[in-house]
Each structure stands twice: as C-alpha cells, then as structure tokens.
Amino acid sequence: MKSQYRVVVIGGGVVGASVLYHLAKMGWKDVVMLERRRLASGSSWHAAGGVHTLNADPNMAALQAYTIDLLPKIENESGQNVGFHMTGGLTLAGTPERWEWLQSNYRIFQSIGINDCELLTPEEAKKRCPIMSVDGVLGAMWADREGYIDTTGTVQAYATAAKKRGAEYYEEVKVDSLNQTSDGWIVKTEKGDIKCEHVVNAAGLWAKQVGRMAGVELPVSPLKHHYLITDSIPEVASSDFEMPMTVDLEGFTYMRQDQNGVLVGIYGSDDEHWAMDGAPWDYGEELFQEQLHRIENELMLGFKRYPAIENVGIKTWVNGAFTFSPDGNPLVGPVPGKKGYWSACAVMAGFLQGGGVGKTLAEWMIEGEPETDAWSMDVARYGKYAENKRYIRETTGQFYSRRFVMSYPNEQLPAGRQMKMAPAHDAMTQAGCRWGVSWDLEVPLYFAPYDDFEEKLTLKRSNANKIIAEECKAIREGLALLDITGFSRFEVKGQNAKVWLDQIFATKLPKPGRARLAVMLSFSGKLKGDLTLLNWGNGTYWIMGSYYLRAWHMRWFNEQMQDGVSIRDLGDEICGFALIGPNSRSVLQRVAEEDVSDMRFMDCKKLDIGLVRSSVARMSVTGEMGYEINCKMGDHIALRRILLEAGADQDICEVGFKAMLSTRIEKSFGIWSAEFTQDRTPAMTAMDRWIDWNKPDFIGKAASLAEQNGSGPEKIQVTLEIADGDADASGYEPIWSEAGDMIGFVTSGAYGHTVKKSLAMALIEPALASKGTNVIVHIVGVERRAKVIAPSPYDPDGMAMRN
Ligand SMILES: Cc1cc2nc3c(=O)[nH]c(=O)nc-3n(C[C@H](O)[C@H](O)[C@H](O)COP(=O)(O)OP(=O)(O)OC[C@H]3O[C@@H](n4cnc5c(N)ncnc54)[C@H](O)[C@@H]3O)c2cc1C
C-alpha cells in the first residue's frame, strides 16, 4: 500500500468494488480500495443476489439494465465466476390497478430502451413458473434479463477486474478518520496514513460513520430484511428449466430458485431499523435471529403463492441489514461543501444497481459530470433538513414498508411531512388547501371547496380535476392567488457579481429593474438550470428556480464561485404569493403604494404592498398577466390577507400548483425534471432561443456552439394534443409513428382546462415533429391517437401575459 493515491475508495462491498472497477476502466489507475475485513464483509455477503430491470423510476430502471448487462462482462474480464443464472423474471399483478400499472410500465420501459419484456396472462405466467399458484393473479410481466448471481463472487469479480486494469485493493485495512487538507484528504488507517485528492464513501452499513469522519450527516439508515431458503422441492428438482425470479407485489415476496429449492424474500409493513448511527465496528458476518412475528402475514401469502414450500423444510433463514435513503434511491456524487469527498452509499440493491452507480460516479469524478441524468440518485437532491434523525427513520421506514405497495402519482405519503410550512399554512388549510411536499416544504396542490372532499388514488385523471378546472378558470378569466414559497431564491451580490453571472448563464443578463429567463449550462453544454434572473438595480441580483433543487443548484454555484461574489440561499427567509389573472393589475394597484400601470412584462421592483415591503416581478408561469410578490417569512400572513381583501370583490380564488402546471402546459412552458434535465441540450429543448451567442464566453459555450453548428439533435421538443380518454400523460410514455416506429417519448402531460384538451410535451424525431403529424402514444398502457400541434395552444402570441 502506497502513502499517496489519487483516489481512496472506503469499503470493499459490491458498490466500492464497482466504483474501483469503473475508475480504472475509465483511465484512473492510481486508485485504491480499502476494506476493513475481507471483501463483501457488509450487507453484500448475505444479499439474495436477485437482479431485475423493473423499477418505477425509469432512470433507475436504465441503471439496473446497465448493471445486468455488465455482469457477464466483468466475469469475462476477471476470470471470476459471478454465478449468473439468467432465468428471466416475472412480476405479478394481483389487483386491477396493479395490472394497469404493469401495462403502463411495460410501455414506459420501451421508451427507455428496455425491450425484452412481455405481458402475460396468468396461465402463460404459470407455464414459466409452474410451482406458482396463480390464484388472484390478473396478469404478469416477463423480462428476459432477470435472475440471480453469486454475491461474494460478484464482488470478487469487480475487484479482480479492477486490479487487472491497474487499480489496487487491500483487505484488513480499516479507515479510522479523515482530515481535509487544502488539496485533498489525509486518510488515517490502522496501517498508516494515505494522502489523496478524492475519497469515496462506499462504506455501506458504516456509511453514516464514514460520513461523519468528514463532518457529513448522510440521510441513510440500515433496516433489517428477511429471506428463507427451502430444502429441495421435488417439482423444482425435476424441472428441466430453472424457476424464474418472481416478484409477487401484492404478496410482498420475491422468489428465485436456489439449487433444488427456492429462496423467498419478504418485504412487510413492519419495518425495523438497526444501528441508525451506523453498524458497530466489530459487526462482522453475523445475522440477526429471524423475527417471524414481523413477517407472519406476508409469509402466509408466500406459502399460498408457492404451495410446494409447505411440504419441505426451511434450510436457512437470513435476517440481515442493508441501507436505505429516504426515497430508496442511492446517494451518489460530490457531497456539497466537501471538495473531493464523494458519496456512493445507500445503495439499497447493490447487485442490480451497483454497476450503474460505479459507472455514474466514475464519470462524474473523471469527466466532471455523468453521461446520463443522475438526479434521482444525486446526494444533493436532499438538503440539511434530511439530516434529521426522525425524518430519516420515518422516510426510510416508509420506503421499506411500501417497497411492494402500489404508489399513485396523486398520492401523498405521510412520512417526514409538515416539516416546514409557510407562515400562512394554517390559514390556507382552513381555506381548504390540500398539500403536497417539495423538499422539506408543504406546497399547495389545490383548494377543496368542501371539507369532506376525498381525492381518490388513481393512475388516471383524478376526481380533483374539476376543482383544478375552476382554479384554472380563475387564472385565465379572473383573479387567482398562489403561494409561491415553493420557489427557490438566491441572492447574488459583490463587485464581481455581474461578471460571474455573465459567465455561469448563457443568457444575456437583465438590465436594472428587469427579469429574464436564464439558461444555465454545464461545461459540456447540457442543461444545468431553467432559472429566472432578476436585476433589482442596486447591484443585487436574484436567481429564482425550483425549490427542490436548492442544494443541487447551490453546489453548482459554489463549485463555480469566484472572488468578489457572494451568494446566499434565501429559501428560508423569503416567501410570497403570485397574484395572477386579467384582474391582477387593477387589484394590485389598490394596495400598492406606487403606480404599477407602467410595470411591463418582466419588470421587477421593490414595492410596498399595504404594510408589507415586497420585491415584485411581473412574471408569468401560467401565461396570464401576473405578479410574483416576494416578502419576508414574517409578512406572509399579512400579504395573503391584504391580497385576499383587495381581491374580494373580484372573487379572488386561491389556487395550487396543479392549476399552475395545467396552465403552463397550455403555453408549452417546459419545467425542470420533465422537459429540462441535465442530459438534454438547449437545441433539443428549444432553450437555445435564450442563449446570447454574442457573449464572449459563458460556461458551455463551446459545446453548445458545436451543437448549433452540427447536424441537429436527434430529438426535439414538441407539443401534442391527445385524443379524448380518461387519463393524461405523465412522462416517459412512448410515442410511435403511424408506421409503428418508436419516435420519441412524453416529457410531461396534463389536461389543459382552458383549451379543454389532453396535452403533452414530448421529445420526438425532428422528421416527424412538424405541426399536424399524427402519432400514437400509450397512456397507462392504452393506445391513444395524438397529433403534433403548434406550441402554446393557449394564446400563442403571448398577449395575455404581456398585456
Ligand atoms: C437479506 C438481504 C437481501 C438482499 N437481497 C438483495 C438482492 O437480491 N439484490 C440486490 O441487489 N441487493 C440485495 N440486498 C442489498 C445488498 O446487499 C446491498 O445493496 C449491497 O450489499 C450494498 O453494498 P455496499 O457495497 O454499499 O455495502 P456493504 O456490502 O455494506 O459494504 C461496505 C463495506 O465497507 C467496509 N467498510 C465500512 N467502513 C469501513 C472503513 N472505515 N474502512 C474500511 N472498510 C470499511 C465494510 O467492511 C463492508 O465490506 C440484500 C440485502 C439483504 C440484507
């Protein structure tokens, strides 16, 4: 072991070994992995080893598909058998909604390139898994690329393949502490100190402590999980093919063959955390005593699904721990505020996600950014609030206990809720507000007109749609009030503020007293932000954007920071309301201490609204005349009261974000995480119209100029009108030409209540992107006719917002 490396990877589980392998493969050879015991001494050794593509999050499904394809390759490279049994896999649906969901996912998989799936009847499924009873099964999805691997063999294979490519790893070397230096880290181990530029926390069950070694509180916790392995089952032993990996979602079990018996893993509603502060250092390869009381009901369902199990003994029980983040996805990437400290932990399914996690992290470290959109596993998707122990316990527990429970897009889950609320929250609740959550904050979804209104969970159009229609009407025809605490706000000041902003934004900076939509790019010319820049005219600028991206954007701003610039996240200080609709100007005038008639579209200024000192911008996400009125947290209640009173005779209507999202799609206004993601470019998304090509330089200029001068993107953004139906598109639904070729996918969808049409925005091949082209789209698995329409089906000339 040397005393200096470029990278030290802490932890020799499947994730650390995959990171090591990918770093070496991508050209960084001066890398070492340290393992306190033997390889795979954490949760990796006792995993069930199952691998499958199905994941409700399309980005995670793609990552899993990458990992599965990689496994035979690392076996070849290393010469170490990974024990891969590619049995194929079944996912069973036991309720009509689940069957709808599976059919929907089958189509969504197609749009992300997973084409080895098939929908089966219960009888067809039984033929592929004859030991299963299909009682209550309504249908199933088959996937070719599913099966199981040998866990320790796989870790060994990653590590050996890494070594063959020039990396090193050492067992029996425990990292005791970390010291940050001006140019990297000192890694203190039992066997001496190592100086390095980068440290990777791949410490699995010990990730919490290895985080704390660097002063980082990662939102991660281990939870306990059971599986059993049976003795030989005659039907399995005599079968001339292996039983497929079978996931019975309504039964809370997964099953695969294990020699001539089967392994059955059990998820249940009774979640149990273990060692929330990290596993004890002396924890080795022990297991916990099985706790049958926790899984009794699910076990009974498992026995019913696989009746043959009842006739044989149980050979082994495994009750082991593995780690979860609040949303169950990994925590990967550069940890904000800790240069050179990288996270590769909370990987709940290391064998099916570890390959993708290793690849993503290695690209990030070497190239500066991952090739594909890594948002869903980015460690910066959480903020400081997620350090809270109760938040971690509630959310990770909720994820575990709902692992196989169906989730609906209009469902609000209770864990970690009511953490942060805007001051007018209680008054808005009394007015009927139904709340969603963005990051740590409760955000208004819509206002129910009567107390006992109950929104039914559905994959289709919700019964709240009528309410949202009324709110949209108020926005378009009268006067609406929207709590905009759920926008992010950053204040930029200092002698070099202008120069810095000019560098990080591709857009021309707004003049004093003006606001402008501002595109931010990465060095490779991909999107980094669809933000709004406001120039208050006193040397202070604001950057406004999506609230849930606060830590993610702040990490980027800090990475690009220069002397003479200061940036502050105002998210905990400033909130506000948007006053929207054709009557907004006249009503604002009643309470403003200055004339607002000369405020043009995209003007911004400081204004006293009644007794509230405000920062007001005439802006519009809805495409209607509107003012975003920002105030201090302490003024939120007063501002709401002032505006409600002023607009009372105009029937002012409080609205939520659902109405905002419906109206914005009628304007073809894209939003982050839907139309805009970090693996898309300005030309794909039409964001290039906001780029100031005359600026001498900005981050991403060379790359986006090259794109501009190239042959054009493979897909471009369009708006679709979808034929009548009972569901709207939500995202990632595949789009087909009339000839039957897949030509793109939906980025977002909603019902447009003003134009009275189901609308979607989509990325499709340019040749089929012209207005009037007929296409086909699968929504909740059902084929629907659609056509490309001109952008902005409502008020295409933008007169309403500019009026
Ligand atoms: C019962 C059960 C069934 C499962 N089934 C599956 C499955 O079917 N499919 C699947 O994909 N996943 C499954 N998993 C999850 C899987 O085990 C984990 O996702 C995976 O093991 C995580 O790997 P890791 O490398 O992140 O962590 P770990 O395996 O915990 O590895 C971390 C390593 O870091 C080392 N380390 C920690 N701190 C230090 C330090 N300070 N210095 C040096 N070394 C250190 C540890 O000794 C350990 O070897 C299952 C888990 C359980 C418990």
mmCIF file of C-alpha atoms in Angstrom, residues 605-788:
data_model
loop_
_atom_site.group_PDB
_atom_site.id
_atom_site.type_symbol
_atom_site.label_atom_id
_atom_site.label_comp_id
_atom_site.label_asym_id
_atom_site.label_seq_id
_atom_site.Cartn_x
_atom_site.Cartn_y
_atom_site.Cartn_z
ATOM 1 C CA LYS A 605 -39.023 46.452 -8.439
ATOM 2 C CA LYS A 606 -39.292 46.938 -4.703
ATOM 3 C CA LEU A 607 -42.841 47.857 -3.799
ATOM 4 C CA ASP A 608 -44.826 48.449 -0.631
ATOM 5 C CA ILE A 609 -47.994 46.365 -0.739
ATOM 6 C CA GLY A 610 -50.122 47.625 2.111
ATOM 7 C CA LEU A 611 -47.795 47.403 5.099
ATOM 8 C CA VAL A 612 -45.608 44.726 3.519
ATOM 9 C CA ARG A 613 -42.299 45.693 1.943
ATOM 10 C CA SER A 614 -42.125 43.470 -1.130
ATOM 11 C CA SER A 615 -39.971 42.652 -4.106
ATOM 12 C CA VAL A 616 -42.316 42.337 -7.050
ATOM 13 C CA ALA A 617 -41.716 40.925 -10.507
ATOM 14 C CA ARG A 618 -44.273 40.924 -13.285
ATOM 15 C CA MET A 619 -43.765 37.397 -14.466
ATOM 16 C CA SER A 620 -45.908 34.510 -15.560
ATOM 17 C CA VAL A 621 -45.571 30.749 -15.392
ATOM 18 C CA THR A 622 -49.210 30.387 -16.375
ATOM 19 C CA GLY A 623 -49.147 32.552 -19.487
ATOM 20 C CA GLU A 624 -51.506 35.051 -17.862
ATOM 21 C CA MET A 625 -50.889 38.541 -16.555
ATOM 22 C CA GLY A 626 -49.390 38.096 -13.111
ATOM 23 C CA TYR A 627 -47.138 39.421 -10.395
ATOM 24 C CA GLU A 628 -44.831 37.431 -8.159
ATOM 25 C CA ILE A 629 -44.786 39.260 -4.842
ATOM 26 C CA ASN A 630 -41.915 38.229 -2.615
ATOM 27 C CA CYS A 631 -41.846 39.093 1.066
ATOM 28 C CA LYS A 632 -40.143 38.126 4.294
ATOM 29 C CA MET A 633 -41.442 34.983 6.024
ATOM 30 C CA GLY A 634 -42.854 37.152 8.810
ATOM 31 C CA ASP A 635 -45.005 39.080 6.309
ATOM 32 C CA HIS A 636 -46.541 36.075 4.583
ATOM 33 C CA ILE A 637 -49.767 36.030 6.594
ATOM 34 C CA ALA A 638 -50.265 39.790 6.224
ATOM 35 C CA LEU A 639 -49.558 39.706 2.483
ATOM 36 C CA ARG A 640 -52.144 36.989 1.960
ATOM 37 C CA ARG A 641 -54.753 38.899 3.957
ATOM 38 C CA ILE A 642 -54.048 42.153 2.096
ATOM 39 C CA LEU A 643 -54.346 40.496 -1.316
ATOM 40 C CA LEU A 644 -57.436 38.469 -0.421
ATOM 41 C CA GLU A 645 -59.188 41.562 0.906
ATOM 42 C CA ALA A 646 -58.189 43.630 -2.109
ATOM 43 C CA GLY A 647 -59.461 40.980 -4.495
ATOM 44 C CA ALA A 648 -62.608 40.011 -2.596
ATOM 45 C CA ASP A 649 -64.976 41.868 -4.929
ATOM 46 C CA GLN A 650 -63.256 40.201 -7.883
ATOM 47 C CA ASP A 651 -63.923 36.744 -6.419
ATOM 48 C CA ILE A 652 -60.237 36.121 -5.862
ATOM 49 C CA CYS A 653 -59.628 32.372 -5.837
ATOM 50 C CA GLU A 654 -56.772 30.660 -4.041
ATOM 51 C CA VAL A 655 -55.127 28.129 -6.328
ATOM 52 C CA GLY A 656 -52.453 25.475 -6.055
ATOM 53 C CA PHE A 657 -49.598 24.143 -8.120
ATOM 54 C CA LYS A 658 -51.786 21.666 -10.018
ATOM 55 C CA ALA A 659 -53.573 24.572 -11.711
ATOM 56 C CA MET A 660 -50.241 26.219 -12.400
ATOM 57 C CA LEU A 661 -48.978 23.049 -14.059
ATOM 58 C CA SER A 662 -52.087 22.698 -16.192
ATOM 59 C CA THR A 663 -51.924 26.312 -17.375
ATOM 60 C CA ARG A 664 -48.198 26.172 -18.070
ATOM 61 C CA ILE A 665 -48.591 23.196 -20.399
ATOM 62 C CA GLU A 666 -51.228 25.134 -22.353
ATOM 63 C CA LYS A 667 -48.374 27.564 -23.002
ATOM 64 C CA SER A 668 -45.833 24.818 -23.784
ATOM 65 C CA PHE A 669 -43.639 26.171 -20.984
ATOM 66 C CA GLY A 670 -41.183 23.448 -20.006
ATOM 67 C CA ILE A 671 -40.252 22.656 -16.419
ATOM 68 C CA TRP A 672 -37.260 21.047 -14.763
ATOM 69 C CA SER A 673 -37.286 17.255 -14.270
ATOM 70 C CA ALA A 674 -39.760 16.970 -17.146
ATOM 71 C CA GLU A 675 -38.773 18.867 -20.287
ATOM 72 C CA PHE A 676 -35.462 20.008 -18.881
ATOM 73 C CA THR A 677 -32.978 17.560 -17.406
ATOM 74 C CA GLN A 678 -29.221 17.531 -17.141
ATOM 75 C CA ASP A 679 -28.782 15.112 -20.031
ATOM 76 C CA ARG A 680 -30.620 17.355 -22.515
ATOM 77 C CA THR A 681 -29.266 20.236 -24.526
ATOM 78 C CA PRO A 682 -30.543 23.697 -25.455
ATOM 79 C CA ALA A 683 -31.205 22.683 -29.079
ATOM 80 C CA MET A 684 -33.285 19.650 -28.034
ATOM 81 C CA THR A 685 -35.430 21.667 -25.689
ATOM 82 C CA ALA A 686 -35.631 24.950 -27.631
ATOM 83 C CA MET A 687 -33.789 26.620 -24.769
ATOM 84 C CA ASP A 688 -31.263 27.807 -27.352
ATOM 85 C CA ARG A 689 -33.552 30.732 -28.070
ATOM 86 C CA TRP A 690 -32.486 32.199 -24.732
ATOM 87 C CA ILE A 691 -28.764 31.914 -25.426
ATOM 88 C CA ASP A 692 -26.833 35.085 -26.154
ATOM 89 C CA TRP A 693 -24.378 33.837 -28.755
ATOM 90 C CA ASN A 694 -22.709 37.258 -28.892
ATOM 91 C CA LYS A 695 -21.398 36.980 -25.347
ATOM 92 C CA PRO A 696 -17.607 36.499 -25.466
ATOM 93 C CA ASP A 697 -17.864 33.449 -23.233
ATOM 94 C CA PHE A 698 -20.049 31.521 -20.823
ATOM 95 C CA ILE A 699 -19.914 28.032 -19.336
ATOM 96 C CA GLY A 700 -20.894 25.563 -22.025
ATOM 97 C CA LYS A 701 -20.485 27.984 -24.939
ATOM 98 C CA ALA A 702 -18.028 25.926 -26.977
ATOM 99 C CA ALA A 703 -20.119 22.785 -26.623
ATOM 100 C CA SER A 704 -23.423 24.437 -27.442
ATOM 101 C CA LEU A 705 -21.905 26.288 -30.393
ATOM 102 C CA ALA A 706 -20.695 22.936 -31.694
ATOM 103 C CA GLU A 707 -24.211 21.595 -31.263
ATOM 104 C CA GLN A 708 -25.636 24.620 -33.050
ATOM 105 C CA ASN A 709 -23.291 24.095 -35.975
ATOM 106 C CA GLY A 710 -23.794 20.342 -36.052
ATOM 107 C CA SER A 711 -26.386 18.227 -37.777
ATOM 108 C CA GLY A 712 -29.013 18.982 -35.123
ATOM 109 C CA PRO A 713 -30.329 16.983 -32.204
ATOM 110 C CA GLU A 714 -31.820 13.510 -32.573
ATOM 111 C CA LYS A 715 -34.979 14.595 -30.840
ATOM 112 C CA ILE A 716 -36.690 17.919 -30.363
ATOM 113 C CA GLN A 717 -39.409 19.251 -28.118
ATOM 114 C CA VAL A 718 -42.983 19.359 -29.406
ATOM 115 C CA THR A 719 -46.471 19.823 -28.015
ATOM 116 C CA LEU A 720 -49.055 17.094 -28.537
ATOM 117 C CA GLU A 721 -52.813 17.121 -28.432
ATOM 118 C CA ILE A 722 -54.065 13.692 -27.366
ATOM 119 C CA ALA A 723 -57.414 12.227 -28.369
ATOM 120 C CA ASP A 724 -60.074 12.000 -25.670
ATOM 121 C CA GLY A 725 -59.595 9.477 -22.908
ATOM 122 C CA ASP A 726 -59.776 9.175 -19.139
ATOM 123 C CA ALA A 727 -56.085 9.648 -18.432
ATOM 124 C CA ASP A 728 -53.409 12.185 -19.231
ATOM 125 C CA ALA A 729 -49.784 11.517 -19.997
ATOM 126 C CA SER A 730 -47.344 11.921 -17.140
ATOM 127 C CA GLY A 731 -43.877 11.247 -18.553
ATOM 128 C CA TYR A 732 -41.816 8.656 -20.421
ATOM 129 C CA GLU A 733 -44.781 7.233 -22.353
ATOM 130 C CA PRO A 734 -43.537 6.031 -25.752
ATOM 131 C CA ILE A 735 -44.606 7.792 -28.942
ATOM 132 C CA TRP A 736 -44.947 5.888 -32.186
ATOM 133 C CA SER A 737 -45.240 6.979 -35.797
ATOM 134 C CA GLU A 738 -48.284 5.768 -37.711
ATOM 135 C CA ALA A 739 -45.906 3.305 -39.372
ATOM 136 C CA GLY A 740 -45.265 1.762 -35.935
ATOM 137 C CA ASP A 741 -41.739 3.071 -35.263
ATOM 138 C CA MET A 742 -40.938 4.483 -31.872
ATOM 139 C CA ILE A 743 -40.059 8.122 -32.473
ATOM 140 C CA GLY A 744 -39.860 9.586 -29.008
ATOM 141 C CA PHE A 745 -41.388 9.867 -25.570
ATOM 142 C CA VAL A 746 -43.518 12.167 -23.471
ATOM 143 C CA THR A 747 -41.726 14.541 -21.115
ATOM 144 C CA SER A 748 -44.870 15.673 -19.260
ATOM 145 C CA GLY A 749 -48.603 15.829 -19.678
ATOM 146 C CA ALA A 750 -51.728 17.357 -18.154
ATOM 147 C CA TYR A 751 -55.271 18.239 -19.013
ATOM 148 C CA GLY A 752 -55.492 21.771 -20.416
ATOM 149 C CA HIS A 753 -58.672 23.082 -18.809
ATOM 150 C CA THR A 754 -58.883 26.259 -20.896
ATOM 151 C CA VAL A 755 -58.340 24.588 -24.260
ATOM 152 C CA LYS A 756 -60.254 21.520 -22.998
ATOM 153 C CA LYS A 757 -57.755 19.057 -24.340
ATOM 154 C CA SER A 758 -55.397 16.446 -23.022
ATOM 155 C CA LEU A 759 -51.935 17.873 -23.743
ATOM 156 C CA ALA A 760 -48.416 16.596 -23.559
ATOM 157 C CA MET A 761 -44.942 17.825 -24.260
ATOM 158 C CA ALA A 762 -42.623 15.336 -25.849
ATOM 159 C CA LEU A 763 -39.231 14.775 -27.386
ATOM 160 C CA ILE A 764 -39.544 13.282 -30.860
ATOM 161 C CA GLU A 765 -37.519 12.810 -34.013
ATOM 162 C CA PRO A 766 -37.311 16.094 -35.963
ATOM 163 C CA ALA A 767 -38.566 14.499 -39.190
ATOM 164 C CA LEU A 768 -41.903 13.822 -37.506
ATOM 165 C CA ALA A 769 -42.068 16.966 -35.427
ATOM 166 C CA SER A 770 -43.972 19.194 -37.801
ATOM 167 C CA LYS A 771 -47.406 20.518 -36.929
ATOM 168 C CA GLY A 772 -50.226 18.200 -37.906
ATOM 169 C CA THR A 773 -48.219 14.956 -37.801
ATOM 170 C CA ASN A 774 -50.335 12.140 -36.433
ATOM 171 C CA VAL A 775 -48.701 9.936 -33.820
ATOM 172 C CA ILE A 776 -49.679 7.255 -31.339
ATOM 173 C CA VAL A 777 -48.943 7.349 -27.632
ATOM 174 C CA HIS A 778 -49.517 4.763 -24.904
ATOM 175 C CA ILE A 779 -51.032 6.293 -21.793
ATOM 176 C CA VAL A 780 -51.445 3.997 -18.766
ATOM 177 C CA GLY A 781 -50.750 1.232 -21.273
ATOM 178 C CA VAL A 782 -53.617 2.198 -23.588
ATOM 179 C CA GLU A 783 -53.044 3.242 -27.187
ATOM 180 C CA ARG A 784 -54.228 6.801 -27.885
ATOM 181 C CA ARG A 785 -54.123 8.845 -31.066
ATOM 182 C CA ALA A 786 -52.337 12.161 -30.850
ATOM 183 C CA LYS A 787 -51.069 14.899 -33.111
ATOM 184 C CA VAL A 788 -48.279 17.420 -33.065
#
